[in-house]
Coordinates of C-alpha atoms in Angstrom, one line a residue:
Chain C
M1 CA 0.0 0.0 0.0
N2 CA 1.4 3.4 -1.0
G3 CA 1.4 6.2 1.6
L4 CA 0.0 9.7 1.1
I5 CA 3.6 10.5 0.1
H6 CA 5.3 8.0 -2.1
S7 CA 8.8 8.4 -3.5
E8 CA 11.1 5.9 -5.4
Y9 CA 14.8 6.0 -5.6
P10 CA 16.4 3.5 -8.0
R11 CA 20.0 2.7 -7.2
E12 CA 22.7 0.9 -9.3
T13 CA 25.7 -1.1 -8.2
A14 CA 28.8 0.9 -7.3
D15 CA 27.1 4.2 -8.2
Y16 CA 28.8 6.1 -5.4
T17 CA 28.2 9.5 -7.0
H18 CA 24.5 9.4 -6.3
A19 CA 24.9 7.6 -2.9
G20 CA 23.4 9.8 -0.2
E21 CA 21.0 11.7 -2.5
A22 CA 18.0 9.5 -1.6
S23 CA 18.5 10.0 2.1
A24 CA 19.0 13.8 1.6
D25 CA 15.7 13.9 -0.3
I26 CA 13.9 11.8 2.4
K27 CA 15.2 14.1 5.1
R28 CA 14.0 17.2 3.2
Q29 CA 10.5 15.8 2.9
L30 CA 10.4 14.9 6.6
R31 CA 11.6 18.4 7.5
Q32 CA 8.7 19.8 5.4
L33 CA 6.3 17.6 7.4
G34 CA 7.8 18.9 10.7
V35 CA 8.7 15.4 11.9
S36 CA 10.3 15.4 15.4
A37 CA 14.1 15.6 15.8
N38 CA 14.2 12.1 17.3
V39 CA 12.4 10.4 14.3
M40 CA 14.4 12.6 11.9
R41 CA 17.7 11.4 13.4
R42 CA 16.7 7.7 13.2
V43 CA 15.3 7.9 9.7
A44 CA 18.5 9.8 8.6
V45 CA 20.8 7.0 9.8
A46 CA 18.7 4.1 8.6
S47 CA 17.9 5.6 5.2
Y48 CA 21.5 6.4 4.6
E49 CA 22.6 2.9 5.6
V50 CA 20.1 1.1 3.5
E51 CA 20.8 3.4 0.5
L52 CA 24.5 2.6 0.7
N53 CA 23.7 -1.1 1.1
L54 CA 22.0 -1.0 -2.3
V55 CA 25.0 0.6 -3.9
I56 CA 27.6 -1.5 -2.2
H57 CA 26.1 -5.0 -1.9
S58 CA 23.3 -5.3 -4.4
E59 CA 23.1 -5.8 -8.1
G60 CA 20.8 -2.7 -8.2
G61 CA 17.4 -2.1 -6.7
V62 CA 15.0 0.5 -5.5
L63 CA 14.5 2.3 -2.2
T64 CA 11.0 3.6 -1.6
L65 CA 9.6 6.0 0.9
D66 CA 6.0 5.9 2.0
V67 CA 4.6 8.3 4.6
F68 CA 1.3 7.6 6.3
P69 CA -0.3 10.0 8.9
D70 CA 1.1 7.9 11.7
R71 CA 4.3 6.3 10.3
V72 CA 7.2 6.4 7.8
V73 CA 7.9 3.2 5.9
L74 CA 11.2 2.6 4.0
V75 CA 11.5 -0.4 1.7
S76 CA 14.6 -1.5 -0.1
K77 CA 14.2 -4.1 -2.8
D78 CA 17.1 -5.4 -4.8
R79 CA 17.7 -7.8 -7.7
G80 CA 20.3 -9.9 -6.0
P81 CA 22.7 -11.5 -5.1
G82 CA 20.7 -12.3 -1.9
I83 CA 22.1 -13.1 1.5
P84 CA 22.9 -16.8 2.1
D85 CA 22.7 -16.5 5.9
V86 CA 20.5 -13.6 7.1
E87 CA 21.1 -14.4 10.8
M88 CA 24.8 -14.1 10.3
A89 CA 24.4 -10.9 8.4
M90 CA 22.5 -9.4 11.3
R91 CA 25.5 -9.8 13.6
E92 CA 27.6 -6.7 14.3
G93 CA 31.0 -6.8 12.6
Y94 CA 29.9 -9.2 9.9
S95 CA 30.6 -7.9 6.4
T96 CA 30.9 -9.0 2.8
A97 CA 31.9 -5.7 1.4
N98 CA 34.5 -5.8 -1.4
E99 CA 37.9 -4.1 -1.4
E100 CA 36.6 -1.1 -3.3
A101 CA 33.9 -0.4 -0.8
R102 CA 36.2 -1.0 2.2
A103 CA 38.7 1.5 0.8
L104 CA 35.9 4.1 0.9
G105 CA 35.3 3.4 4.5
F106 CA 32.3 1.2 4.2
G107 CA 31.8 -2.4 5.2
A108 CA 32.4 -2.3 8.9
G109 CA 29.6 -4.8 9.4
M110 CA 27.3 -2.4 11.3
G111 CA 24.8 -1.7 8.5
L112 CA 22.0 -4.1 9.1
P113 CA 22.2 -4.1 13.0
N114 CA 22.3 -0.3 12.8
M115 CA 19.1 -0.1 10.7
K116 CA 17.4 -2.5 13.1
R117 CA 18.4 -0.5 16.1
N118 CA 17.1 2.8 14.6
A119 CA 13.8 1.5 13.3
D120 CA 10.6 0.8 15.3
G121 CA 9.9 -2.2 13.0
F122 CA 12.4 -4.1 10.9
E123 CA 11.9 -7.1 8.6
I124 CA 14.4 -8.7 6.2
T125 CA 13.8 -11.4 3.7
S126 CA 16.4 -12.7 1.3
Q127 CA 16.8 -15.4 -1.3
V128 CA 20.1 -16.2 -3.0
G129 CA 19.8 -15.6 -6.8
V130 CA 16.6 -13.5 -6.3
G131 CA 17.3 -10.6 -4.0
T132 CA 16.8 -9.0 -0.6
E133 CA 13.9 -7.0 0.7
I134 CA 14.3 -4.8 3.8
R135 CA 11.2 -3.1 5.4
M136 CA 11.6 -0.5 8.1
M137 CA 8.9 1.3 9.9
F138 CA 9.2 4.5 12.1
M139 CA 6.3 5.7 14.2
L140 CA 5.6 9.4 14.0
Q141 CA 4.2 9.8 17.5
Chain S
M1 CA 5.4 38.3 19.7
E2 CA 8.6 36.8 18.6
N3 CA 11.4 39.2 17.9
R4 CA 12.2 39.1 14.2
Y5 CA 15.4 41.2 14.3
H6 CA 17.9 40.6 11.5
S7 CA 21.2 42.4 10.9
V8 CA 21.1 41.4 7.3
R9 CA 18.8 43.7 5.4
L10 CA 17.9 44.8 1.8
D11 CA 18.5 48.2 0.5
V12 CA 15.6 48.3 -1.9
S13 CA 16.9 51.3 -3.9
R14 CA 20.0 49.3 -5.0
C15 CA 18.3 46.0 -5.7
R16 CA 18.0 45.1 -9.4
G17 CA 16.1 41.9 -8.8
C18 CA 18.9 39.7 -10.3
T19 CA 19.2 36.1 -9.1
N20 CA 22.7 36.1 -7.5
C21 CA 21.7 36.2 -3.9
L22 CA 18.7 34.0 -4.6
K23 CA 20.9 31.1 -5.8
R24 CA 23.5 31.6 -3.0
C25 CA 21.3 31.6 0.1
P26 CA 22.0 28.3 2.0
T27 CA 18.6 28.3 3.7
E28 CA 16.5 29.3 0.6
A29 CA 15.4 32.4 2.4
I30 CA 15.4 34.8 -0.5
R31 CA 12.7 35.3 -3.1
I32 CA 12.5 37.9 -5.9
R33 CA 9.1 39.5 -5.9
D34 CA 8.0 42.5 -7.9
G35 CA 11.5 42.8 -9.2
R36 CA 13.2 43.1 -5.8
A37 CA 14.7 40.7 -3.4
N38 CA 12.8 39.7 -0.3
I39 CA 14.3 38.0 2.7
I40 CA 12.1 35.5 4.6
D41 CA 12.7 36.4 8.2
E42 CA 12.0 32.9 9.6
K43 CA 14.6 31.3 7.3
C44 CA 17.4 33.8 7.3
I45 CA 20.4 32.8 9.5
D46 CA 22.3 36.1 9.0
C47 CA 25.3 34.3 7.5
G48 CA 26.0 37.2 5.1
E49 CA 26.5 35.1 1.9
C50 CA 24.1 37.5 0.1
I51 CA 26.1 40.5 1.2
R52 CA 29.2 38.9 -0.3
I53 CA 27.6 38.0 -3.6
C54 CA 25.5 41.1 -4.4
S55 CA 27.3 43.1 -7.1
Y56 CA 25.0 46.1 -6.4
H57 CA 25.7 46.2 -2.7
A58 CA 22.0 46.0 -2.1
K59 CA 22.4 43.6 0.8
V60 CA 23.7 45.3 3.9
A61 CA 24.5 44.4 7.5
V62 CA 23.0 46.8 10.1
V63 CA 25.4 47.3 13.0
D64 CA 25.8 50.1 15.5
A65 CA 27.7 53.2 14.4
M66 CA 30.6 54.3 16.5
E67 CA 28.4 57.3 17.6
T68 CA 26.2 55.0 19.7
I69 CA 28.9 54.3 22.3
K70 CA 28.1 57.8 23.6
R71 CA 24.8 56.6 24.9
F72 CA 26.7 55.2 27.9
K73 CA 28.7 57.0 30.5
Y74 CA 31.5 54.6 29.9
A75 CA 32.2 52.4 26.9
V76 CA 34.3 49.2 26.8
A77 CA 35.5 47.8 23.5
L78 CA 35.5 44.1 23.0
P79 CA 37.5 43.4 19.9
A80 CA 37.1 40.0 18.1
P81 CA 40.6 38.7 17.6
T82 CA 39.8 39.1 13.9
L83 CA 40.6 42.8 14.3
Y84 CA 44.3 42.1 14.9
G85 CA 44.4 40.3 11.5
Q86 CA 43.4 43.6 9.7
F87 CA 46.9 45.1 10.4
R88 CA 49.5 43.5 8.2
G89 CA 52.7 42.9 10.1
L90 CA 51.2 43.5 13.6
K91 CA 53.4 41.8 16.1
Q92 CA 51.5 42.3 19.4
P93 CA 47.8 42.9 20.1
E94 CA 48.6 45.6 22.7
L95 CA 49.0 48.2 19.9
V96 CA 45.5 47.7 18.7
L97 CA 44.1 47.6 22.3
E98 CA 45.8 50.9 23.2
A99 CA 44.6 52.5 19.9
L100 CA 41.0 51.6 20.7
K101 CA 41.3 53.8 23.8
Q102 CA 42.5 56.6 21.6
I103 CA 39.4 56.6 19.5
G104 CA 36.9 57.0 22.3
F105 CA 36.6 53.8 24.4
D106 CA 37.3 54.0 28.1
D107 CA 38.6 50.5 28.3
V108 CA 39.3 47.4 26.2
F109 CA 38.8 43.7 26.9
E110 CA 39.9 41.1 24.4
V111 CA 37.2 38.7 23.3
A112 CA 40.1 36.2 22.9
R113 CA 40.2 36.1 26.7
G114 CA 36.6 35.0 26.6
A115 CA 37.7 32.3 24.1
D116 CA 40.3 31.2 26.6
V117 CA 37.6 30.7 29.3
V118 CA 35.3 29.0 26.9
T119 CA 38.1 26.7 25.8
K120 CA 38.6 25.7 29.4
A121 CA 34.9 25.3 30.0
I122 CA 34.4 23.0 27.0
R123 CA 37.5 20.9 27.9
E124 CA 36.1 20.5 31.4
K125 CA 32.7 19.5 30.0
M126 CA 34.4 16.9 27.7
K127 CA 36.0 15.2 30.7
T128 CA 32.6 14.4 32.1
G129 CA 30.9 11.3 30.8
D130 CA 27.9 11.0 28.4
I131 CA 28.9 13.7 25.9
P132 CA 27.3 13.5 22.5
M133 CA 29.6 12.6 19.6
P134 CA 30.6 14.8 18.0
L135 CA 30.2 17.8 20.2
I136 CA 29.4 20.7 17.9
S137 CA 30.8 24.2 18.5
S138 CA 28.3 27.0 19.3
A139 CA 30.7 29.8 18.5
C140 CA 29.4 30.7 15.0
P141 CA 25.8 31.9 15.4
A142 CA 25.1 31.5 11.7
V143 CA 26.0 27.8 12.0
V144 CA 23.9 27.3 15.1
R145 CA 20.9 28.9 13.3
L146 CA 21.6 26.7 10.3
I147 CA 21.3 23.7 12.6
Q148 CA 18.1 25.0 14.0
V149 CA 16.6 25.3 10.5
R150 CA 18.2 22.4 8.5
F151 CA 19.5 20.0 11.1
P152 CA 17.3 20.1 14.2
S153 CA 18.1 16.5 15.0
L154 CA 21.7 17.7 15.7
L155 CA 20.7 20.3 18.3
P156 CA 21.5 18.0 21.3
N157 CA 25.1 17.9 20.0
V158 CA 25.6 21.6 20.1
V159 CA 27.8 22.6 23.1
D160 CA 25.7 24.4 25.8
I161 CA 28.4 27.0 26.6
R162 CA 28.2 30.6 25.7
Q163 CA 30.1 32.3 22.9
P164 CA 33.4 33.9 23.7
M165 CA 32.0 37.4 23.2
E166 CA 29.3 36.8 25.9
V167 CA 31.7 35.5 28.5
A168 CA 34.2 38.3 27.7
A169 CA 31.5 40.9 28.2
S170 CA 30.6 39.5 31.7
M171 CA 34.2 39.7 32.7
A172 CA 34.8 43.1 31.1
R173 CA 31.9 44.7 32.8
R174 CA 32.7 43.3 36.2
E175 CA 36.4 44.2 35.9
F176 CA 35.6 47.8 34.8
C177 CA 33.1 48.4 37.6
L178 CA 35.6 47.2 40.2
K179 CA 38.4 49.4 38.7
R180 CA 36.3 52.6 38.3
G181 CA 33.8 52.0 41.1
C182 CA 30.8 52.6 38.8
A183 CA 27.4 50.8 38.4
P184 CA 27.1 48.1 35.8
E185 CA 24.4 49.9 33.9
E186 CA 26.6 52.9 33.4
V187 CA 29.0 50.7 31.2
G188 CA 28.3 50.0 27.6
C189 CA 30.0 46.8 26.3
F190 CA 30.5 46.9 22.5
F191 CA 31.7 44.0 20.4
I192 CA 33.9 44.8 17.5
T193 CA 32.3 42.5 15.0
P194 CA 33.4 40.8 11.8
C195 CA 29.9 39.7 10.9
P196 CA 26.2 40.4 11.0
A197 CA 25.4 37.0 12.6
K198 CA 27.1 38.3 15.9
M199 CA 25.0 41.5 15.7
T200 CA 21.8 39.4 15.5
A201 CA 23.0 37.2 18.3
I202 CA 23.3 40.3 20.5
R203 CA 19.9 41.6 19.7
R204 CA 18.2 38.3 19.5
P205 CA 20.3 35.7 21.5
I206 CA 19.8 32.0 20.6
A207 CA 20.2 30.5 24.1
Q208 CA 20.3 33.4 26.5
E209 CA 17.5 35.6 27.9
K210 CA 19.6 38.7 27.2
S211 CA 23.0 39.4 25.7
E212 CA 25.7 40.7 28.0
L213 CA 26.7 43.1 25.2
D214 CA 25.0 46.4 24.5
G215 CA 25.9 46.7 20.8
A216 CA 28.4 45.9 18.1
V217 CA 30.5 48.1 15.8
S218 CA 31.9 46.6 12.6
V219 CA 35.6 45.7 12.3
M220 CA 35.5 47.7 9.0
E221 CA 34.5 51.0 10.7
I222 CA 36.9 50.5 13.5
Y223 CA 39.7 49.7 11.1
G224 CA 39.4 53.1 9.4
L225 CA 39.3 54.9 12.8
L226 CA 42.3 53.0 14.2
L227 CA 44.6 53.3 11.2
P228 CA 45.9 56.8 11.9
H229 CA 46.6 56.0 15.5
I230 CA 48.1 52.6 15.4
K231 CA 51.4 53.5 13.7
K232 CA 52.4 55.9 16.5
M233 CA 51.3 53.8 19.5
Q234 CA 53.3 52.7 22.4
A235 CA 52.2 49.5 23.9
D236 CA 51.0 49.5 27.5
P237 CA 52.8 46.6 29.2
D238 CA 50.0 46.3 31.8
F239 CA 47.5 44.6 29.6
H240 CA 46.4 41.1 30.6
L241 CA 46.6 39.3 27.3
A242 CA 44.8 36.4 25.9
T243 CA 46.7 33.2 25.1
R244 CA 47.8 32.4 21.5
Y245 CA 45.0 29.8 21.6
G246 CA 42.3 32.3 22.3
I247 CA 43.6 34.6 19.6
S248 CA 43.6 31.7 17.1
W249 CA 39.8 31.4 17.5
A250 CA 39.6 34.0 14.7
V251 CA 40.8 31.5 12.1
S252 CA 39.4 28.2 11.1
D253 CA 41.1 25.3 13.0
G254 CA 42.0 27.7 15.9
E255 CA 39.1 26.7 18.1
S256 CA 39.4 22.9 17.6
N257 CA 43.2 23.1 18.1
A258 CA 42.5 24.8 21.5
V259 CA 39.6 22.6 22.5
C260 CA 40.3 19.2 21.2
P261 CA 43.6 18.9 19.2
E262 CA 43.5 15.1 19.6
D263 CA 40.4 14.5 17.6
S264 CA 38.5 17.3 15.9
L265 CA 37.3 18.4 12.5
S266 CA 37.0 22.0 11.4
V267 CA 35.0 23.0 8.4
D268 CA 34.6 26.5 6.9
G269 CA 32.4 28.1 4.3
I270 CA 28.6 27.4 4.6
P271 CA 28.2 24.9 1.7
N272 CA 31.0 22.9 3.2
V273 CA 29.5 23.1 6.7
I274 CA 26.2 21.8 5.3
R275 CA 28.0 18.8 3.7
V276 CA 29.7 17.8 6.9
L277 CA 26.5 18.3 9.0
E278 CA 24.7 15.9 6.5
E279 CA 27.4 13.3 7.3
V280 CA 26.9 13.8 11.0
E281 CA 23.1 13.5 10.7
N282 CA 23.6 10.3 8.7
G283 CA 25.5 8.8 11.7
K284 CA 28.8 8.7 9.9
L285 CA 30.9 10.7 12.3
K286 CA 29.9 9.0 15.6
D287 CA 33.6 8.4 16.3
L288 CA 34.5 12.2 16.1
R289 CA 34.8 14.1 19.3
Y290 CA 34.6 17.8 18.3
L291 CA 33.3 19.6 15.3
E292 CA 34.1 23.3 14.6
G293 CA 32.0 24.9 11.8
N294 CA 32.5 28.4 10.6
A295 CA 30.0 30.0 8.1
C296 CA 32.8 32.1 6.6
V297 CA 35.7 30.8 4.6
G298 CA 38.9 30.9 6.7
G299 CA 36.8 31.4 9.9
C300 CA 35.8 34.8 11.4
V301 CA 38.6 36.5 9.4
G302 CA 36.4 35.9 6.4
G303 CA 33.5 37.8 7.9
P304 CA 31.6 40.2 5.5
L305 CA 32.4 43.1 7.8
T306 CA 36.2 42.8 7.7
F307 CA 38.6 44.8 5.5
E308 CA 41.6 42.6 5.0
N309 CA 41.7 39.6 2.6
N310 CA 40.8 36.6 4.8
Y311 CA 43.9 34.6 3.7
V312 CA 46.2 37.5 4.5
A313 CA 44.5 38.1 7.8
K314 CA 44.8 34.4 8.7
N315 CA 48.6 34.6 8.1
T316 CA 48.9 37.8 10.2
I317 CA 47.0 36.1 13.1
Q318 CA 48.9 32.8 12.9
T319 CA 52.3 34.6 12.8
M320 CA 51.4 36.7 15.8
A321 CA 50.1 33.7 17.7
H322 CA 53.2 31.8 16.8
S323 CA 55.5 34.4 18.4
M324 CA 53.5 34.3 21.7
P325 CA 54.3 32.1 24.7
R326 CA 52.9 28.5 24.6
R327 CA 50.6 28.9 27.6
H328 CA 47.4 26.9 27.2
P329 CA 44.1 28.1 28.6
D330 CA 44.1 25.0 30.8
E331 CA 46.9 26.6 32.9
D332 CA 46.1 30.2 32.1
V333 CA 42.5 30.4 33.1
P334 CA 41.9 29.9 36.9
S335 CA 39.2 27.3 37.5
S336 CA 37.3 29.8 39.7
C337 CA 36.6 31.7 36.5
L338 CA 34.1 29.1 35.4
N339 CA 32.0 29.7 38.5
K340 CA 32.5 33.4 38.8
Y341 CA 31.0 34.3 35.5
P342 CA 28.0 32.8 33.6
V343 CA 29.5 30.5 31.0
R344 CA 26.5 28.2 30.5
N345 CA 23.5 28.9 28.2
D346 CA 20.3 29.9 30.0
R347 CA 18.0 27.8 27.9
R348 CA 17.9 25.0 25.4
I349 CA 18.3 25.7 21.7
E350 CA 14.9 25.0 20.0
P351 CA 14.4 23.8 16.5
N352 CA 13.2 26.3 13.9
N353 CA 10.3 24.9 11.9
A354 CA 10.6 27.4 9.0
M355 CA 10.9 24.5 6.5
Q356 CA 7.6 22.9 7.7
L357 CA 4.9 23.2 5.1
D358 CA 2.0 23.1 7.6
S359 CA 1.4 22.5 11.3
N360 CA -1.2 19.9 10.4
I361 CA 0.7 16.9 9.2
I362 CA -2.1 15.7 6.9
V363 CA -2.2 19.1 5.2
A364 CA 1.6 19.1 4.9
M365 CA 1.5 15.7 3.3
Q366 CA -1.1 16.9 0.8
K367 CA 1.1 19.8 0.0
I368 CA 4.1 17.5 -0.7
Q369 CA 1.9 15.4 -3.0
R370 CA 1.1 18.6 -4.9
I371 CA 4.8 19.5 -5.0
H372 CA 5.5 16.1 -6.6
E373 CA 2.8 16.7 -9.2
L374 CA 4.1 20.1 -10.0
M375 CA 7.7 18.9 -10.2
E376 CA 6.6 16.6 -13.1
R377 CA 5.5 19.7 -15.1
L378 CA 8.2 22.1 -14.1
P379 CA 11.3 22.2 -16.4
G380 CA 13.9 21.6 -13.7
Y381 CA 16.2 24.4 -15.0
D382 CA 16.4 26.0 -11.6
C383 CA 16.8 29.3 -13.5
G384 CA 15.4 31.5 -10.8
S385 CA 13.3 33.6 -13.3
C386 CA 10.2 32.9 -11.3
G387 CA 11.8 34.5 -8.3
S388 CA 12.3 31.3 -6.3
P389 CA 15.8 29.7 -6.1
T390 CA 14.9 26.3 -7.6
C391 CA 12.0 24.6 -9.3
E392 CA 11.4 22.7 -6.1
T393 CA 11.2 25.8 -3.9
F394 CA 8.9 27.3 -6.6
A395 CA 6.6 24.3 -6.2
E396 CA 6.7 24.9 -2.4
D397 CA 5.8 28.5 -2.9
I398 CA 2.9 27.6 -5.2
V399 CA 1.4 25.2 -2.6
N400 CA 1.9 27.8 0.1
G401 CA -0.1 30.3 -2.0
R402 CA 2.9 32.6 -2.6
C403 CA 3.1 32.1 -6.4
R404 CA 1.1 31.0 -9.4
E405 CA 2.2 28.4 -11.9
M406 CA 2.2 31.0 -14.7
D407 CA 5.1 32.8 -12.8
C408 CA 7.3 30.1 -14.5
I409 CA 8.3 31.6 -17.8
H410 CA 8.7 28.1 -19.3
L411 CA 5.2 27.0 -18.3
M412 CA 4.0 30.3 -19.6
K413 CA 5.7 29.8 -23.0
Q414 CA 4.1 26.3 -23.2
E415 CA 0.7 27.8 -22.4
I416 CA 1.1 30.5 -25.0
Q417 CA 2.1 27.9 -27.6
R418 CA -1.0 25.9 -26.7
M419 CA -3.2 28.9 -26.9
A420 CA -1.7 29.9 -30.2
Q421 CA -2.3 26.4 -31.5
E422 CA -5.9 26.6 -30.4
M423 CA -6.3 29.9 -32.2
V424 CA -4.9 28.5 -35.4
T425 CA -7.3 25.6 -35.1
L426 CA -10.1 28.0 -34.4
A427 CA -9.1 30.1 -37.4
Q428 CA -9.0 27.1 -39.6
M429 CA -12.4 26.0 -38.5
K430 CA -13.9 29.3 -39.6
R431 CA -12.4 28.9 -43.1
E432 CA -14.1 25.5 -43.7

């Protein structure tokens, strides 16, 4: 179900030049809504992490923002490669980032746990060869 | 009624309605309406970017004229250390301080001494546990106002200690009253300011009930008055001087070198400050201890109310600081100082909701929907011809009822084409 506000941000693999623009636009919209500083801060961190995940780990995908009167929903859906062991990936310090990404300071293995910590609701489903879907929810009140 | 005071103003008679300031304003606070620039009070942070960019000098900073010091029985000058940087080759601040007395001030107190006390206060604070990372400097009022407007989620990171000029003014007033045996209200404390943001911070303090200062005179005006005196001055050896660290607060890096040399980041120039604050907001700098942000390039020496080139001034200050003793404020400032004078803010820094489209979230959401629809039709040139800085802000202005779609010359052109086409069709219909 789409929210009253619905925005889509397609992201391609290793497209570092656009990385961060989706989270910047999401923050702008939330500022226009007058969302509280606390929610703002958590959405900022989580949206940036999930956007960079698409760029670093995925074979391309889309980040979507949906805003409802009572909540913000972020969904990241990619076209692969999929995570073989989701439970392992959720552990702090675990990372599969390649050399190029690590050289840029990414891949500390904090991404997924950090998203989960900042969101009020977090779901992840993944299938190797198909893709990964991450759903995050933030309550506005 | 909220005080709307701003030092940055428009001189309508000089404004040509060009788009230079429109495009440069970091908080999208300027619109061109009826052929003249308009500053939106709620969004303006008094950074002075528009003053710098305006080729017609239509943007001005309102500060106090030197005359105003006569309103008080006694006047004390509080020069920002930036003032020293205006005099190429200056070896010691005493010459400037002595010259200030020649031009009409009864006494002088270096704001750099306030910076020494603030340095110590922040360092003490950082020793206690549970400090947000990074701690963000509160010294540049334009940056603090930028955070209020664009990064409200970072307000808890802003250090809750007063600016050096405020601490210096408390000290100056008390010292002067003790020395001369006069009442505090007989003494006017005047900041010698490099920028309009400090002037606004005096008239409309961000985190204090009332400023300790009574006004501000620009570095530029003072420079002209001092020049004839400074060359023939003899330094008074009795001045209590600030440390080299306090003086270095005038230049970018100076504050972070004094406060947290082991782990700090300093960024200058408002577009650069915005980029770093985005990183902080995204949670990327949680390992950083101290962040110094200056709206002006080079730090306060780059202020719009200064005379000397900011890079030259930076060199002058650094050279002077280098020749001074290596005393750090940690040893130089007695701990009792932190209790004797007010160094803490009186109140919390509140977010500024100027970006909010409506206080009702449902209405705000509908407005965003409308903005998205409008963005599909707008050309995305960000040309500024409509009087709004970008197509996106133009769409915002439409949904807020401040503009009409046909204010966009490109949409207008399309509309004219459509109407012309319709007329041709109509004309052809008649011929049949």
